Coordinates of C-alpha atoms in Angstrom, one line a residue:
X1 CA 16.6 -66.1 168.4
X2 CA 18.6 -67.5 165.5
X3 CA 17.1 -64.6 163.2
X4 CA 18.5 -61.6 165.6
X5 CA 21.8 -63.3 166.2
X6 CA 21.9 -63.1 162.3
X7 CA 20.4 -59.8 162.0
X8 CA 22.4 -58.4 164.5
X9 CA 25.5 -60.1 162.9
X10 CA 24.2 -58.4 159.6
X11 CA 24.2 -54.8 161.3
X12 CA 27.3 -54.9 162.4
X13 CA 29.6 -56.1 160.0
X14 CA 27.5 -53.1 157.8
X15 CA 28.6 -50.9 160.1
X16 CA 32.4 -51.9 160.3
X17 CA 32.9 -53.6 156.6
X18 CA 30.0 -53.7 154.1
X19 CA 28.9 -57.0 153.4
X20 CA 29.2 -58.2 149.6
X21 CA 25.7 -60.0 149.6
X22 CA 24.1 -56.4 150.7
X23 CA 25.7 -54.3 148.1
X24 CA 22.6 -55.8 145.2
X25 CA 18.9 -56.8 145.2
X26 CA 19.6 -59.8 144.1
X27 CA 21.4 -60.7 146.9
X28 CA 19.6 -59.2 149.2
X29 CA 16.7 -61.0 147.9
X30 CA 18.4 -64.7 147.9
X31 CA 19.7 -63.5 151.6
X32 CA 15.8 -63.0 152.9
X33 CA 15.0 -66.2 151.3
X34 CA 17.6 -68.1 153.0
X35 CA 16.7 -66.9 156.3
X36 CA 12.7 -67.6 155.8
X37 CA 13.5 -71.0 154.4
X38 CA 15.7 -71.6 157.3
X39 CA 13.2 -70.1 160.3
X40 CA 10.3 -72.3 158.2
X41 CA 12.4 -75.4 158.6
X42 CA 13.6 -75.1 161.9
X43 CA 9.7 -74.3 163.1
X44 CA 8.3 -77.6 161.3
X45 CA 11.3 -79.6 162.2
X46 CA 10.1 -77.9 166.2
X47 CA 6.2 -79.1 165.7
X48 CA 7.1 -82.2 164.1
X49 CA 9.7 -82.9 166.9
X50 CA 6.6 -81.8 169.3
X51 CA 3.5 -84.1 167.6
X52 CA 6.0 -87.2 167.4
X53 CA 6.9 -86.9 171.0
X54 CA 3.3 -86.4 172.1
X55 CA 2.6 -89.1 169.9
X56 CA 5.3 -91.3 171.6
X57 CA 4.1 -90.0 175.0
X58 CA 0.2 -91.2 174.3
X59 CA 1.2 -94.5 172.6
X60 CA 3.8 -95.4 175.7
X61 CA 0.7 -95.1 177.7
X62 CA -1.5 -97.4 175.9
X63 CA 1.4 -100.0 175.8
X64 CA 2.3 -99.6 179.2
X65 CA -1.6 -100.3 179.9
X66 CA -1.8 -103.0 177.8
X67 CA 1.4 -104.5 179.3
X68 CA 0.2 -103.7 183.1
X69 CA -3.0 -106.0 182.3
X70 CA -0.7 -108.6 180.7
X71 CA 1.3 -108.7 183.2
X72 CA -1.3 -109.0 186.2
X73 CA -3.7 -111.9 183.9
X74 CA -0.1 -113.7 183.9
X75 CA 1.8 -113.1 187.1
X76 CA -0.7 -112.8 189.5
X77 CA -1.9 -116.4 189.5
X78 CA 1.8 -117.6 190.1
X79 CA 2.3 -115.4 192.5
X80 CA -1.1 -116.2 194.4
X81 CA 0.2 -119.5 194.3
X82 CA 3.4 -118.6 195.5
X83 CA 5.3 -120.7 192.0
X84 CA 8.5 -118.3 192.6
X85 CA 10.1 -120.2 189.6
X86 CA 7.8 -120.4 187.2
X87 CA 7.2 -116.5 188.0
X88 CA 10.8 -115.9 187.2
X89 CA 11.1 -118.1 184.7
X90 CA 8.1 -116.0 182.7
X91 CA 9.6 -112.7 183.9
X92 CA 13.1 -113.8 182.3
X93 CA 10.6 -115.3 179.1
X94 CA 9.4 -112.0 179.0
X95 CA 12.6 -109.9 178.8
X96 CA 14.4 -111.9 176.4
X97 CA 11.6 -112.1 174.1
X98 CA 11.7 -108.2 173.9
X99 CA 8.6 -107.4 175.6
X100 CA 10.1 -105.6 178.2
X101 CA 13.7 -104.3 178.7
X102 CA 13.1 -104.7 182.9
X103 CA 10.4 -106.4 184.7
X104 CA 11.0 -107.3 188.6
X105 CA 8.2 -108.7 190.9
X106 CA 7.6 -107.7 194.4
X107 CA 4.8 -109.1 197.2
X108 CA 2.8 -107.1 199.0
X109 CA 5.1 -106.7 201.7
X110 CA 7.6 -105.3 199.1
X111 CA 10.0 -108.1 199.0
X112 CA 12.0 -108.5 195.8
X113 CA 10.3 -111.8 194.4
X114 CA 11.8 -112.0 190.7
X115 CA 13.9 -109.4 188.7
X116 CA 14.9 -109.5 185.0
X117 CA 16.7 -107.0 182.4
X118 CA 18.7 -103.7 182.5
X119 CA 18.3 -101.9 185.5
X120 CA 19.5 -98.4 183.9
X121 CA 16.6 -96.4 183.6
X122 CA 15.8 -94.7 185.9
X123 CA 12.5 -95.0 188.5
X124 CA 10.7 -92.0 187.0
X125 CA 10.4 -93.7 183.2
X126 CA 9.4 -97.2 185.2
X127 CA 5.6 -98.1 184.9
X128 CA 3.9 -99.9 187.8
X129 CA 1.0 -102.5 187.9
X130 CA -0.9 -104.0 191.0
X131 CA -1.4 -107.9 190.5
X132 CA -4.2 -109.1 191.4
X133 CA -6.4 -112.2 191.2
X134 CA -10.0 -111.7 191.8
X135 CA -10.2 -108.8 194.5
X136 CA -7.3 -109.8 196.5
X137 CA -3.8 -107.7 195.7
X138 CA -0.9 -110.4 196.0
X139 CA 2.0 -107.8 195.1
X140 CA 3.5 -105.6 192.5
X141 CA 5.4 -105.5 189.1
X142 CA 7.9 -102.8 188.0
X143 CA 8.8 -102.7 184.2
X144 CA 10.2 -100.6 181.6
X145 CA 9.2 -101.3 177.5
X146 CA 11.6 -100.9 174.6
X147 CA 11.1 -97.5 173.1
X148 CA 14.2 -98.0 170.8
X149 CA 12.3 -98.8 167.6
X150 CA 9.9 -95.8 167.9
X151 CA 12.8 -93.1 168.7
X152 CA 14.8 -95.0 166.0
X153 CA 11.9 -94.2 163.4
X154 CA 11.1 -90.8 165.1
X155 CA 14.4 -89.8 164.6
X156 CA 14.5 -91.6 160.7
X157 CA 11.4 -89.4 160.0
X158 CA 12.5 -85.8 161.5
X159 CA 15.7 -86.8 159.1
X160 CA 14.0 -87.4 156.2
X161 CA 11.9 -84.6 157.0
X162 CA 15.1 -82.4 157.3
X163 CA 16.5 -83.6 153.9
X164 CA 13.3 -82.7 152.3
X165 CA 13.3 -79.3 153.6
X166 CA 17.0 -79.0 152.8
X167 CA 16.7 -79.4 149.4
X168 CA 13.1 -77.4 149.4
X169 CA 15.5 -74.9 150.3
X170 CA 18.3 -75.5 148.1
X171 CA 15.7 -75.5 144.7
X172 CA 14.0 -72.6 146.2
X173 CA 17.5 -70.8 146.3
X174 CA 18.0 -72.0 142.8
X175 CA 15.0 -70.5 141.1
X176 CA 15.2 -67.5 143.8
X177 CA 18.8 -67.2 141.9
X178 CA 17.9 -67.7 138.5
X179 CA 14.4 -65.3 138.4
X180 CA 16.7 -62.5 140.6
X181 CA 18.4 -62.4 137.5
X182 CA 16.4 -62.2 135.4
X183 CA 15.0 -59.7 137.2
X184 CA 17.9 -57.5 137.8
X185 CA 19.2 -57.7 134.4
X186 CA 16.0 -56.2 133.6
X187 CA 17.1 -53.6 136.3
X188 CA 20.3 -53.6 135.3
X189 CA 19.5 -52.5 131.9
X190 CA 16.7 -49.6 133.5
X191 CA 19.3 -48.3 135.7
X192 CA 22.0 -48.5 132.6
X193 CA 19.9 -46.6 130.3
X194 CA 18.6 -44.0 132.9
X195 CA 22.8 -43.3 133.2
X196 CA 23.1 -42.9 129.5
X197 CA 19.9 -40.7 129.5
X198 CA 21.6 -38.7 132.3
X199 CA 25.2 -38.3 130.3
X200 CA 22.9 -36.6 127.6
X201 CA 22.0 -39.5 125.4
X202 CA 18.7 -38.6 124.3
X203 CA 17.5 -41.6 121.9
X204 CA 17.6 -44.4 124.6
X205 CA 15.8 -47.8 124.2
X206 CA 15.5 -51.1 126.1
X207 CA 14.0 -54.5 124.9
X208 CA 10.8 -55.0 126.6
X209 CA 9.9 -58.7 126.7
X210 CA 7.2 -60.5 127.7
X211 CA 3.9 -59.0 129.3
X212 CA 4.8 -58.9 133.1
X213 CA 5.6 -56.0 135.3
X214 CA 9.1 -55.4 134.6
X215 CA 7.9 -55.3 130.2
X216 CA 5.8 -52.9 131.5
X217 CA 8.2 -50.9 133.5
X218 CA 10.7 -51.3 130.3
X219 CA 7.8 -49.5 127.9
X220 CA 7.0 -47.0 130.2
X221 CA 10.5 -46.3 130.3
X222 CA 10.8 -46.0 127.0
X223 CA 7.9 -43.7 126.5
X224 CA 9.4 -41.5 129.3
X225 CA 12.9 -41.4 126.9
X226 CA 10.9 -40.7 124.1
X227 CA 9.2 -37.7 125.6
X228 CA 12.1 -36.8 126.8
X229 CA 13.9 -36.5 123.4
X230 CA 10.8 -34.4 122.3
X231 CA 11.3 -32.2 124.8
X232 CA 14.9 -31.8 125.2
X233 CA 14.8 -31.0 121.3
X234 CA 11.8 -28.3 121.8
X235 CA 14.5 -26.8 125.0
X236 CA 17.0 -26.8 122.5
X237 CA 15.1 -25.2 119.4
X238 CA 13.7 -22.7 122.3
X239 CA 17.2 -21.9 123.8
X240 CA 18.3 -21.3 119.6
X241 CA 15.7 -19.0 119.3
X242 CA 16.3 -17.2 122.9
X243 CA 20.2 -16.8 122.5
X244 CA 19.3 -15.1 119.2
X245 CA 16.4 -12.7 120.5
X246 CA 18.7 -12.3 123.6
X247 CA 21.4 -11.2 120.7
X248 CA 18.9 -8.6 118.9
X249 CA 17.7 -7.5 122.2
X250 CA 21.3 -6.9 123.0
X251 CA 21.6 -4.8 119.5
X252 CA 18.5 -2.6 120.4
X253 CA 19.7 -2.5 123.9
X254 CA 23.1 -1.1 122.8
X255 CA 21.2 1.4 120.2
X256 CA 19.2 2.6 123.0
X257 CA 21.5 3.0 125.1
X258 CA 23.6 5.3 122.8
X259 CA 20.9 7.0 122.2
X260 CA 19.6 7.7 125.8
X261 CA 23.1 8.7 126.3
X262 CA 23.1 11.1 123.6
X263 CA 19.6 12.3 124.8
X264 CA 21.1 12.7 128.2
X265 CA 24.3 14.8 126.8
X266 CA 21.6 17.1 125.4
X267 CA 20.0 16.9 128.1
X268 CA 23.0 18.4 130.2
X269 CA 23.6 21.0 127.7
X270 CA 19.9 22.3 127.2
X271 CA 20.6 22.6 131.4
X272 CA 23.5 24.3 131.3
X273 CA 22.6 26.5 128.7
X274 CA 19.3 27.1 131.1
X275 CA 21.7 27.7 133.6
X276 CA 23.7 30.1 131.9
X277 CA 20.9 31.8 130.6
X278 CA 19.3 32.0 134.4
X279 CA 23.0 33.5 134.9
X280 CA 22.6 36.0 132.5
X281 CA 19.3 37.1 133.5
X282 CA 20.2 37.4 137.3
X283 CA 22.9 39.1 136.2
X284 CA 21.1 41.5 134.0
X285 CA 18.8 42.0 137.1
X286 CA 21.3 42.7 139.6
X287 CA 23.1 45.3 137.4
X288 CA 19.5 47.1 136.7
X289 CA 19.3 47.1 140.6
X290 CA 22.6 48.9 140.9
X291 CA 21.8 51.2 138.5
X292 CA 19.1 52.2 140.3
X293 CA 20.0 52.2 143.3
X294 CA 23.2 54.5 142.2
X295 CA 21.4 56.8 140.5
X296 CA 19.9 58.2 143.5
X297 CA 22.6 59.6 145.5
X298 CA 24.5 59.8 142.5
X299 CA 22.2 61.7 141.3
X300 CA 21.6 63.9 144.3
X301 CA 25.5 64.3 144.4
X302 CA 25.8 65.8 141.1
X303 CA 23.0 68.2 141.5
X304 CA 24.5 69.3 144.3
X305 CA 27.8 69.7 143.1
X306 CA 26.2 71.8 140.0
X307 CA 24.6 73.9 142.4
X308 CA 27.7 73.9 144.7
X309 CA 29.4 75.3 141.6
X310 CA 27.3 77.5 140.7
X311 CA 27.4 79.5 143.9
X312 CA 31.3 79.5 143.9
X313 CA 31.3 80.9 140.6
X314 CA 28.5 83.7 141.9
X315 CA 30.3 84.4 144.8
X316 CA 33.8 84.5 142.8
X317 CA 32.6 87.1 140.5
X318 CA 30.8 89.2 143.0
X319 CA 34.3 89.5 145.1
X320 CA 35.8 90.0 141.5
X321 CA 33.8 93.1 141.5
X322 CA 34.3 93.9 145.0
X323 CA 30.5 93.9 145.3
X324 CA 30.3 91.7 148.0
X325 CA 29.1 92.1 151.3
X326 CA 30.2 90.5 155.0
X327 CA 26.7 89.0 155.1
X328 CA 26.3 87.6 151.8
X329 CA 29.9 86.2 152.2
X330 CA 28.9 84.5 155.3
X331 CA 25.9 83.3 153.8
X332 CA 27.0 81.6 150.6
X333 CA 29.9 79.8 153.0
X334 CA 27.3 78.2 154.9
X335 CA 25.3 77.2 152.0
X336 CA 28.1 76.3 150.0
X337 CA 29.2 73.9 153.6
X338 CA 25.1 72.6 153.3
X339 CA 25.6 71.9 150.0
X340 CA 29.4 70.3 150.6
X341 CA 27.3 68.3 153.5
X342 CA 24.3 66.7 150.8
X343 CA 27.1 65.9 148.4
X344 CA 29.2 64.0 150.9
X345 CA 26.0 62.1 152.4
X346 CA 25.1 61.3 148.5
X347 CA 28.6 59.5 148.0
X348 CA 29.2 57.8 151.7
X349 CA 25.7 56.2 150.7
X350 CA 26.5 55.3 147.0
X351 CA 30.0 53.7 149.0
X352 CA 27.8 51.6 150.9
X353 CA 25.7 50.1 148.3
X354 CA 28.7 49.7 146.2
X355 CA 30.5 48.4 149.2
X356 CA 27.3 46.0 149.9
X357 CA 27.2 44.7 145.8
X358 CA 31.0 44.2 145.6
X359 CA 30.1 41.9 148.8
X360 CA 27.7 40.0 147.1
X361 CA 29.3 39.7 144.1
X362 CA 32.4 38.6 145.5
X363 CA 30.9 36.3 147.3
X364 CA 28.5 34.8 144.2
X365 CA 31.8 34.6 142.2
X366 CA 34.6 33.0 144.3
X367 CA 32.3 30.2 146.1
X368 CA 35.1 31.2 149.1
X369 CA 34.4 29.6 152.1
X370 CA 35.2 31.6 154.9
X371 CA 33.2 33.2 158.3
X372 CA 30.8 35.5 158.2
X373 CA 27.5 36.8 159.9
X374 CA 24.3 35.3 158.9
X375 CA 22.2 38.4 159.4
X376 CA 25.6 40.6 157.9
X377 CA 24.9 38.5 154.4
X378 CA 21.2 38.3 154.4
X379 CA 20.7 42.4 155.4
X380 CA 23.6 42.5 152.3
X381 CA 21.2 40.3 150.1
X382 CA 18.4 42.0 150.6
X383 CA 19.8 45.4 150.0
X384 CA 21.2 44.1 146.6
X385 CA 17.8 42.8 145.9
X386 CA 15.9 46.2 147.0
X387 CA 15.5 47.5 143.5
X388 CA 13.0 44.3 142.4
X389 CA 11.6 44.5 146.3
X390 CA 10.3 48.3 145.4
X391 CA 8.7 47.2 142.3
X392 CA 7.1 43.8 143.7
X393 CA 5.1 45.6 146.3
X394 CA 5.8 42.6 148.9
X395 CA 7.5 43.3 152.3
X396 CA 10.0 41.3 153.3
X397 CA 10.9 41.3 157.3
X398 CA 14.0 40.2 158.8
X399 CA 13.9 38.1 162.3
X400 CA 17.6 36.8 162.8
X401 CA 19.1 37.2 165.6
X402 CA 22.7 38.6 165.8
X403 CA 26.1 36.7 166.3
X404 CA 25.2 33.9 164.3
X405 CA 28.2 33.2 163.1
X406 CA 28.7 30.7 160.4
X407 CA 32.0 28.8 158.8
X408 CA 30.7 27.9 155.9
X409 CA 29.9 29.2 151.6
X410 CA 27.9 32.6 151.8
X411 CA 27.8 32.9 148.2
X412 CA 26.0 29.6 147.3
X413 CA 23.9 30.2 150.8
X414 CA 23.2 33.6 149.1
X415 CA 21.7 32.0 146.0
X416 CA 19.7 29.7 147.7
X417 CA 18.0 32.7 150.0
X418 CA 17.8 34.7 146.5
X419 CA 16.3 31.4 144.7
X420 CA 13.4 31.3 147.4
X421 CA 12.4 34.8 147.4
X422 CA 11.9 35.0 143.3
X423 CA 9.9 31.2 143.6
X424 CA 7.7 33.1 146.0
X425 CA 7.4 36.1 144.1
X426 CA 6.7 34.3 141.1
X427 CA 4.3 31.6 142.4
X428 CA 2.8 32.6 145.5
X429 CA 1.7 36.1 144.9
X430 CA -1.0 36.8 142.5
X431 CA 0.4 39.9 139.8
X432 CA -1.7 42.5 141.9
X433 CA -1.7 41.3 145.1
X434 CA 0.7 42.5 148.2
X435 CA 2.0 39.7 150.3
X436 CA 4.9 39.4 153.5
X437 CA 7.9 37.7 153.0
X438 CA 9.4 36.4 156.4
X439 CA 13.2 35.2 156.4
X440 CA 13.5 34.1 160.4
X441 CA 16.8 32.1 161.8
X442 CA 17.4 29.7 165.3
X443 CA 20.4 28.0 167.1
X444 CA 19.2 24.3 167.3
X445 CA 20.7 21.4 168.4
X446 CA 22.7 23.0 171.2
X447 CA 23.8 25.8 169.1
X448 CA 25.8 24.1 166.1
X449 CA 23.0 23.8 163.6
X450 CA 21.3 26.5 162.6
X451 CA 17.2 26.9 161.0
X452 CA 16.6 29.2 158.9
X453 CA 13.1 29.3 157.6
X454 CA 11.8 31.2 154.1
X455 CA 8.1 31.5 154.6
X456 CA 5.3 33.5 152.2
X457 CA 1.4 34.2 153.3
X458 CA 0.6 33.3 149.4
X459 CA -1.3 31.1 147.4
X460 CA 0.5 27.6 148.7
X461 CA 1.2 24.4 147.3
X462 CA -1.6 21.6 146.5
X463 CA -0.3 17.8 147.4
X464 CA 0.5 17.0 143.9
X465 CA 2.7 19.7 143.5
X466 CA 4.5 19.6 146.8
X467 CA 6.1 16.3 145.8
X468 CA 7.4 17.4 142.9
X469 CA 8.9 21.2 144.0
X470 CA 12.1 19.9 144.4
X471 CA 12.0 18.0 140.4
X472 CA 14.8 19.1 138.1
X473 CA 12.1 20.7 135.1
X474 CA 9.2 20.9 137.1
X475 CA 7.4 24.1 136.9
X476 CA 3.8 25.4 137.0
X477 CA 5.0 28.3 135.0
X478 CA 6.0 26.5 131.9
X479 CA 6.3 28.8 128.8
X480 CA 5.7 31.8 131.1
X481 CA 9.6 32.4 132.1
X482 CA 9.8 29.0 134.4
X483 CA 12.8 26.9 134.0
X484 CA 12.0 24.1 136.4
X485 CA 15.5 24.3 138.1
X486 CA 15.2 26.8 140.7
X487 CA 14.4 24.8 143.5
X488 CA 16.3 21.8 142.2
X489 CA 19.2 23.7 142.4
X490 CA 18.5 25.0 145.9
X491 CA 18.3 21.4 147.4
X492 CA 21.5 20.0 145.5
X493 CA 23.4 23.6 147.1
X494 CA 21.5 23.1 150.4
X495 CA 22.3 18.7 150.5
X496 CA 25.9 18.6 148.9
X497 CA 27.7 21.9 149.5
X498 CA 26.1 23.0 152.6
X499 CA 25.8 19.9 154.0
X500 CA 22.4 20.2 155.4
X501 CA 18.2 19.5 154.7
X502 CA 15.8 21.7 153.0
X503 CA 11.9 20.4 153.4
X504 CA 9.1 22.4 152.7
X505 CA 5.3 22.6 154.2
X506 CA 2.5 24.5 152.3
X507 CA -1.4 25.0 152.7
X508 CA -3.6 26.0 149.9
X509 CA -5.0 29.6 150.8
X510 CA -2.0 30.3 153.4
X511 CA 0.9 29.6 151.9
X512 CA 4.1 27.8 152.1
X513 CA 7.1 27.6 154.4
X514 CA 11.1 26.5 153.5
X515 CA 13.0 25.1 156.1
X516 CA 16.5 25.2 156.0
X517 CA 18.5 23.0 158.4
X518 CA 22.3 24.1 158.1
X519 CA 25.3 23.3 159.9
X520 CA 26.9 26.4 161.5
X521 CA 30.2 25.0 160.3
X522 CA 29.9 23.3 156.8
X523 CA 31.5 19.9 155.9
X524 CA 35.2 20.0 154.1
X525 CA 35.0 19.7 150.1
X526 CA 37.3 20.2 147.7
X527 CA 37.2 23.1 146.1
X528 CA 36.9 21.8 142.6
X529 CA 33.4 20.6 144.3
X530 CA 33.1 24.2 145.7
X531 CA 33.3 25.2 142.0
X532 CA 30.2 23.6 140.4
X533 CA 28.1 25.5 142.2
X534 CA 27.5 27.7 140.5
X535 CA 25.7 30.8 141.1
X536 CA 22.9 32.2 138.9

């Protein structure tokens, strides 16, 4: 009980206001051996206490034995012969002699015969004896004994026994104090040096004394620091020798860097000379197709107008010479109107192809945004492109439906549709071979997207190519004409200015198909966005 009144006194003064002798080992160490010292004493002090009273308790009953038989050998004849004053006179002998501190004699009919002493204690600590003589019981005798003496030395010895443990304690606390110090200076000077060590201090040493624990615990320590110093000069060396590779790696990182960049500038302008060229040459292509396609009814025109002329001047000199007839008038008026007719035809259809380029072109050049029809551009497209159609032997069929209307760039959208046809061309047919060329168009997504789909019955695309089709420099055709930007081109137009998705699908054997997702109106950009688009 007395340890968890202190314990508990313990916890809660640490929980309000931290006691001093808990702050160190030391003193918690001299505080657990006070307490152990103090429950060991109180516990022998207890059994000693305990043995001396049971030792008390079995010696009273051998003396009050002894005196019950005394008493009986001595009383009982004077009673038996009724001598009341020589029985009180012994009883009185008795008590002042020290025997007994109460004695009283009673006959058998419990009349008080003789009393003598104290009558303070009490009837439970008063011994009893029959007196007899011979068989006959002539009465009783009450009496007490003087324990004084024995709880006088019980009480000497649990004092001396006290004192003993007392200063037990008080030594124990001594050398408890003085080997706690020793002990935590030894600590002390650990705990100081793993500080120092911690602050930076790299050469740190302790005395290590003696050949017990703590000179042990002092070596190690000072193995520890040693390694410790080893290693924190190997880091250091190390971190040297990384800050100046991390400086030349810095140098060649910068060199590179410059250099990639440089690379890259010529990089840009190798592509934009590839561009320019691809410019040129679709240029050059378009004009060829003009030409051709001019010469025909320009052709046919001027013939006609020759021959036209020709006739007026026959007919001029024949009424010159009045040799003329009413029939032949009438019949060189209606060839001459025949002829009129072809010439006309000749240069309403050279109008419309010119009409149809100048579309084209306009569009290609001003990267305008504006509405059109989507079959109105592609039928336009395709009858700029007719002159390389003729000659490619390929048919091309048209399945877009009218009054798609569209709010969006027709000239990039133009280049794109141009860019397809020429990668099919060029990679899916073989150079003899015929093959069909399908441009089809749908409303999706509740009619404001619109899919258009470029699709060829040619050679197709293996796996390892399809990945790569939409690379900036990747062609199959390298050194045969093939730039490798096509079709990169065509997905930066189709993603950025457009605003839609391009994805494509091929078989090997059946060819390939491009699908064009586009929004029927195209997101807002800035026209100096429009401009880089460029058309080739």
């Amino acid at each position: 009980m007395a340890c968890a009144h202190a314990c508990s006194r313990l916890c809660w003064h640490s929980h309000t206001q931290p006691l001093v002798c808990m702050r160190t080992l030391r003193q918690k160490l001299v505080l657990a051996t006070v307490l152990v010292f103090s429950l060991t004493t109180l516990a022998i002090l207890l059994a000693t206490r305990v043995v001396i009273v049971d030792a008390m308790s079995q010696q009273s009953s051998r003396d009050s034995a002894r005196s019950a038989a005394l008493l009986s050998s001595a009383l009982g004849p004077l009673l038996a012969q009724r001598d009341l004053a020589g029985l009180d006179e012994l009883s009185h002998d008795l008590v002042q002699r020290g025997d007994f501190t109460f004695l009283e004699v009673r006959d058998s009919n419990q009349q008080l015969l003789s009393q003598a002493g104290s009558t303070s204690a009490s009837a439970a600590s008063l011994s009893e004896t029959t007196l007899r003589v011979g068989q006959r019981n002539y009465g009783v005798a009450r009496f007490s004994l003087d324990r004084g003496g024995i709880e006088a030395a019980t009480d000497q010895i649990l004092g001396r026994m006290l004192a003993i443990c007392l200063g037990t304690m008080v030594l124990a606390a001594l050398l408890l104090v003085y080997w706690s110090g020793v002990l935590t200076r030894s600590l002390t000077a650990l705990r100081n040096g793993a500080d120092r060590m911690a602050a930076g201090e790299q050469d740190v040493r302790i005395a290590a004394t003696g050949k017990d624990e703590l000179a042990k615990l002092a070596t190690a320590f000072n193995h520890m620091s040693e390694v410790l110093s080893e290693r924190f000069t190997a880091l250091e060396s190390a971190e040297k020798r990384l800050q100046e590779s991390h400086a030349v790696l810095e140098h060649r990182v910068s060199e590179r860097t410059q250099h990639l960049e440089q690379t890259l500038d010529r990089l840009q302008l190798t592509q934009d000379e590839l561009v320019e060229a691809k410019k040129l040459a679709s240029l050059g292509a378009l004009v060829a197709g003009i030409s051709h396609e001019l010469n025909t009814p320009i052709g046919n025109a001027l013939l006609t107008a020759s021959s036209l002329q020709s006739l007026l001047r026959e007919t001029d000199t024949s009424v010159q010479n009045q040799t003329a007839s009413r029939k032949g008038l009438i019949a060189a008026l209606g060839t001459g109107q025949e002829m009129a007719g072809l010439v006309v035809k000749s240069s309403q259809k050279a109008a419309e192809l010119i009409t149809s380029f100048k579309r084209v072109a306009v569009d290609d050049a001003s990267q305008q945004r504006r509405r059109f029809d989507l079959l109105s551009i592609v039928s336009d497209l395709m009858r700029a492109m007719s002159y390389g159609l003729k000659h490619s032997a390929h048919a091309i069929e048209l399945d877009i439906p009218t009054g798609v209307v569209m709010d969006s760039y027709p000239g990039p959208l133009d280049q794109v549709i141009s860019n397809l046809i020429q990668n099919a061309e060029r990679h899916a047919f073989g150079p003899n071979s015929t093959g069909l060329l399908r441009i089809s168009a749908t409303l999706v997504a509740g009619g404001q997207r619109v899919e258009l789909r470029v699709q060829d019955n040619g050679a197709g695309m293996p796996a390892n190519v399809l990945e790569h089709v939409f690379d900036p420099f990747f062609t199959t055709k390298m050194g045969q004409g093939g730039s490798g930007l096509g079709l990169s081109i065509v997905r930066n137009i189709v993603h950025g200015l457009l605003g839609g998705h391009i994805s494509v699908t091929s078989t090997v054997g059946q060819g390939s198909t491009f699908v064009l997702d586009l929004p029927l109106l195209a997101p807002l950009v800035a026209d100096s966005v429009a401009s880089t688009y460029a058309p080739l």
